[in-house]
mmCIF file of C-alpha atoms and ligand atoms in Angstrom:
data_model
loop_
_atom_site.group_PDB
_atom_site.id
_atom_site.type_symbol
_atom_site.label_atom_id
_atom_site.label_comp_id
_atom_site.label_asym_id
_atom_site.label_seq_id
_atom_site.Cartn_x
_atom_site.Cartn_y
_atom_site.Cartn_z
ATOM 1 C CA GLU A 43 14.319 83.306 -6.839
ATOM 2 C CA LYS A 44 11.091 81.755 -8.079
ATOM 3 C CA GLY A 45 11.415 83.795 -11.260
ATOM 4 C CA ARG A 46 14.978 82.657 -11.760
ATOM 5 C CA VAL A 47 14.011 78.999 -11.442
ATOM 6 C CA LEU A 48 11.193 79.403 -13.957
ATOM 7 C CA ALA A 49 13.547 81.170 -16.333
ATOM 8 C CA GLU A 50 16.403 78.693 -16.050
ATOM 9 C CA GLN A 51 14.638 75.408 -15.377
ATOM 10 C CA GLY A 52 10.940 75.861 -15.935
ATOM 11 C CA ARG A 53 8.771 73.516 -13.932
ATOM 12 C CA THR A 54 8.572 69.807 -14.619
ATOM 13 C CA THR A 55 5.358 69.104 -12.700
ATOM 14 C CA ASP A 56 3.173 70.904 -15.218
ATOM 15 C CA LYS A 57 5.684 71.040 -18.064
ATOM 16 C CA VAL A 58 6.444 74.742 -18.046
ATOM 17 C CA PRO A 59 9.460 75.076 -20.344
ATOM 18 C CA ALA A 60 12.406 77.148 -19.166
ATOM 19 C CA CYS A 61 11.880 80.667 -20.494
ATOM 20 C CA LEU A 62 15.566 80.919 -21.373
ATOM 21 C CA THR A 63 15.404 78.059 -23.860
ATOM 22 C CA CYS A 64 13.680 80.525 -26.190
ATOM 23 C CA HIS A 65 14.347 83.960 -24.748
ATOM 24 C CA ASP A 66 17.505 85.993 -24.319
ATOM 25 C CA LYS A 67 20.034 83.771 -25.926
ATOM 26 C CA ALA A 68 22.705 85.253 -28.134
ATOM 27 C CA ASN A 69 22.112 84.672 -31.858
ATOM 28 C CA THR A 70 18.666 83.411 -31.251
ATOM 29 C CA ASN A 71 15.753 83.377 -33.666
ATOM 30 C CA PRO A 72 14.617 87.014 -33.901
ATOM 31 C CA ALA A 73 11.034 85.856 -33.441
ATOM 32 C CA TYR A 74 11.844 85.368 -29.763
ATOM 33 C CA PRO A 75 11.788 88.766 -28.088
ATOM 34 C CA LYS A 76 14.374 89.758 -25.544
ATOM 35 C CA LEU A 77 12.911 89.987 -22.051
ATOM 36 C CA SER A 78 15.817 91.085 -19.885
ATOM 37 C CA GLY A 79 15.738 94.705 -18.860
ATOM 38 C CA GLN A 80 12.166 95.300 -19.988
ATOM 39 C CA ASN A 81 9.742 96.986 -17.614
ATOM 40 C CA SER A 82 8.167 94.482 -15.228
ATOM 41 C CA ALA A 83 4.664 95.924 -15.578
ATOM 42 C CA TYR A 84 4.968 95.606 -19.345
ATOM 43 C CA LEU A 85 6.168 91.996 -19.120
ATOM 44 C CA ARG A 86 3.359 91.126 -16.724
ATOM 45 C CA GLN A 87 0.793 92.682 -19.027
ATOM 46 C CA GLN A 88 2.085 90.705 -22.005
ATOM 47 C CA LEU A 89 1.850 87.437 -20.083
ATOM 48 C CA VAL A 90 -1.689 88.180 -18.964
ATOM 49 C CA SER A 91 -2.767 88.987 -22.514
ATOM 50 C CA PHE A 92 -1.225 85.730 -23.784
ATOM 51 C CA GLN A 93 -3.318 83.929 -21.170
ATOM 52 C CA THR A 94 -6.526 85.654 -22.070
ATOM 53 C CA GLY A 95 -5.792 85.386 -25.775
ATOM 54 C CA THR A 96 -5.998 89.126 -26.268
ATOM 55 C CA ARG A 97 -2.433 89.514 -27.495
ATOM 56 C CA GLY A 98 -2.211 89.219 -31.241
ATOM 57 C CA GLY A 99 1.471 88.640 -31.907
ATOM 58 C CA SER A 100 3.236 86.800 -34.676
ATOM 59 C CA ASN A 101 2.984 83.316 -36.147
ATOM 60 C CA TYR A 102 5.031 82.206 -33.177
ATOM 61 C CA ALA A 103 2.579 83.464 -30.578
ATOM 62 C CA HIS A 104 1.122 80.003 -29.952
ATOM 63 C CA LEU A 105 4.489 78.944 -28.517
ATOM 64 C CA MET A 106 4.011 81.503 -25.836
ATOM 65 C CA THR A 107 0.262 81.128 -25.306
ATOM 66 C CA ASN A 108 0.632 77.498 -24.237
ATOM 67 C CA THR A 109 3.310 78.401 -21.726
ATOM 68 C CA ALA A 110 1.482 81.431 -20.382
ATOM 69 C CA LYS A 111 -1.656 79.417 -19.651
ATOM 70 C CA LYS A 112 0.285 77.320 -17.152
ATOM 71 C CA LEU A 113 1.485 80.301 -15.141
ATOM 72 C CA SER A 114 -0.226 81.413 -11.942
ATOM 73 C CA PRO A 115 -0.452 85.125 -11.109
ATOM 74 C CA GLU A 116 2.454 84.539 -8.696
ATOM 75 C CA ASP A 117 4.499 82.912 -11.455
ATOM 76 C CA ILE A 118 3.838 85.873 -13.720
ATOM 77 C CA ASP A 119 4.894 88.356 -11.062
ATOM 78 C CA ALA A 120 8.023 86.390 -10.285
ATOM 79 C CA ALA A 121 9.029 86.010 -13.924
ATOM 80 C CA ALA A 122 8.263 89.659 -14.768
ATOM 81 C CA VAL A 123 10.336 90.952 -11.870
ATOM 82 C CA TYR A 124 13.153 88.510 -12.539
ATOM 83 C CA PHE A 125 13.513 89.491 -16.189
ATOM 84 C CA SER A 126 13.142 93.205 -15.529
ATOM 85 C CA ARG A 127 16.153 93.006 -13.195
ATOM 86 C CA ARG A 128 18.190 90.687 -15.346
ATOM 87 C CA GLU A 129 21.007 92.298 -17.205
ATOM 88 C CA SER A 130 20.183 92.422 -20.865
ATOM 89 C CA ILE A 131 22.518 90.630 -23.199
ATOM 90 C CA PRO A 132 24.009 92.248 -26.263
ATOM 91 C CA GLN A 133 22.263 91.085 -29.384
HETATM 92 C C1 HEC B 211 8.998 77.697 -26.969
HETATM 93 C C2 HEC B 211 9.619 79.000 -26.903
HETATM 94 C C3 HEC B 211 9.229 79.920 -25.743
HETATM 95 C C4 HEC B 211 9.321 79.653 -24.394
HETATM 96 C C5 HEC B 211 9.782 78.375 -23.712
HETATM 97 C C6 HEC B 211 8.904 80.870 -23.719
HETATM 98 N N1 HEC B 211 8.579 81.829 -24.626
HETATM 99 FE FE1 HEC B 211 7.988 83.753 -24.225
HETATM 100 N N2 HEC B 211 7.749 84.131 -26.227
HETATM 101 C C7 HEC B 211 8.018 83.221 -27.248
HETATM 102 C C8 HEC B 211 7.706 83.831 -28.516
HETATM 103 C C9 HEC B 211 7.847 83.175 -29.891
HETATM 104 C C10 HEC B 211 7.232 85.144 -28.234
HETATM 105 C C11 HEC B 211 6.760 86.203 -29.245
HETATM 106 C C12 HEC B 211 5.348 85.918 -29.634
HETATM 107 C C13 HEC B 211 4.771 86.975 -30.506
HETATM 108 O O1 HEC B 211 5.192 88.120 -30.448
HETATM 109 O O2 HEC B 211 3.857 86.652 -31.233
HETATM 110 C C14 HEC B 211 7.284 85.308 -26.785
HETATM 111 C C15 HEC B 211 6.939 86.464 -26.104
HETATM 112 C C16 HEC B 211 7.038 86.643 -24.732
HETATM 113 C C17 HEC B 211 6.742 87.872 -24.025
HETATM 114 C C18 HEC B 211 6.367 89.197 -24.656
HETATM 115 C C19 HEC B 211 7.643 89.998 -24.821
HETATM 116 C C20 HEC B 211 7.474 91.332 -25.478
HETATM 117 O O3 HEC B 211 8.498 92.007 -25.642
HETATM 118 O O4 HEC B 211 6.357 91.704 -25.824
HETATM 119 C C21 HEC B 211 6.939 87.633 -22.703
HETATM 120 C C22 HEC B 211 6.772 88.620 -21.563
HETATM 121 C C23 HEC B 211 7.362 86.245 -22.572
HETATM 122 N N3 HEC B 211 7.416 85.667 -23.824
HETATM 123 C C24 HEC B 211 7.662 85.623 -21.367
HETATM 124 C C25 HEC B 211 8.029 84.285 -21.216
HETATM 125 C C26 HEC B 211 8.240 83.645 -19.933
HETATM 126 C C27 HEC B 211 8.116 84.323 -18.588
HETATM 127 C C28 HEC B 211 8.558 82.338 -20.205
HETATM 128 C C29 HEC B 211 8.849 81.219 -19.202
HETATM 129 C C30 HEC B 211 7.814 80.920 -18.240
HETATM 130 C C31 HEC B 211 8.560 82.181 -21.654
HETATM 131 N N4 HEC B 211 8.244 83.383 -22.233
HETATM 132 C C32 HEC B 211 8.863 81.000 -22.332
HETATM 133 C C33 HEC B 211 8.527 81.942 -27.087
HETATM 134 C C34 HEC B 211 8.755 81.289 -25.888
#
């Protein structure tokens, strides 16, 4: 539930943008990777490496680094589990 709220609404108190404004939309910019259906441990690891700055990534990585820094370990768990269980959309 917490993961779903982060994905759909983000969090206004510390300006976490809704993950779904960038991720997992049909016909979206291909620079935004699809999250749904990916392994939760993998998703968690990516978020942690954005936080610690150890994930290289593309020219768009800064979009994600700023968001990741606002996430608590609980947020990361919730989001990773939510997206791993979410049905992936056809691309
Ligand atoms: C402003 C747009 C934007 C928002 C909002 C956003 N992301 Fe991202 N995200 C990106 C971009 C761009 C990348 C790819 C960066 C790269 O590879 O360099 C990315 C990559 C990721 C990855 C790595 C995926 C992979 O396949 O390696 C994860 C996990 C992720 N985002 C989770 C989230 C979560 C969780 C949220 C919500 C809390 C979120 N993102 C919100 C733009 C965004």
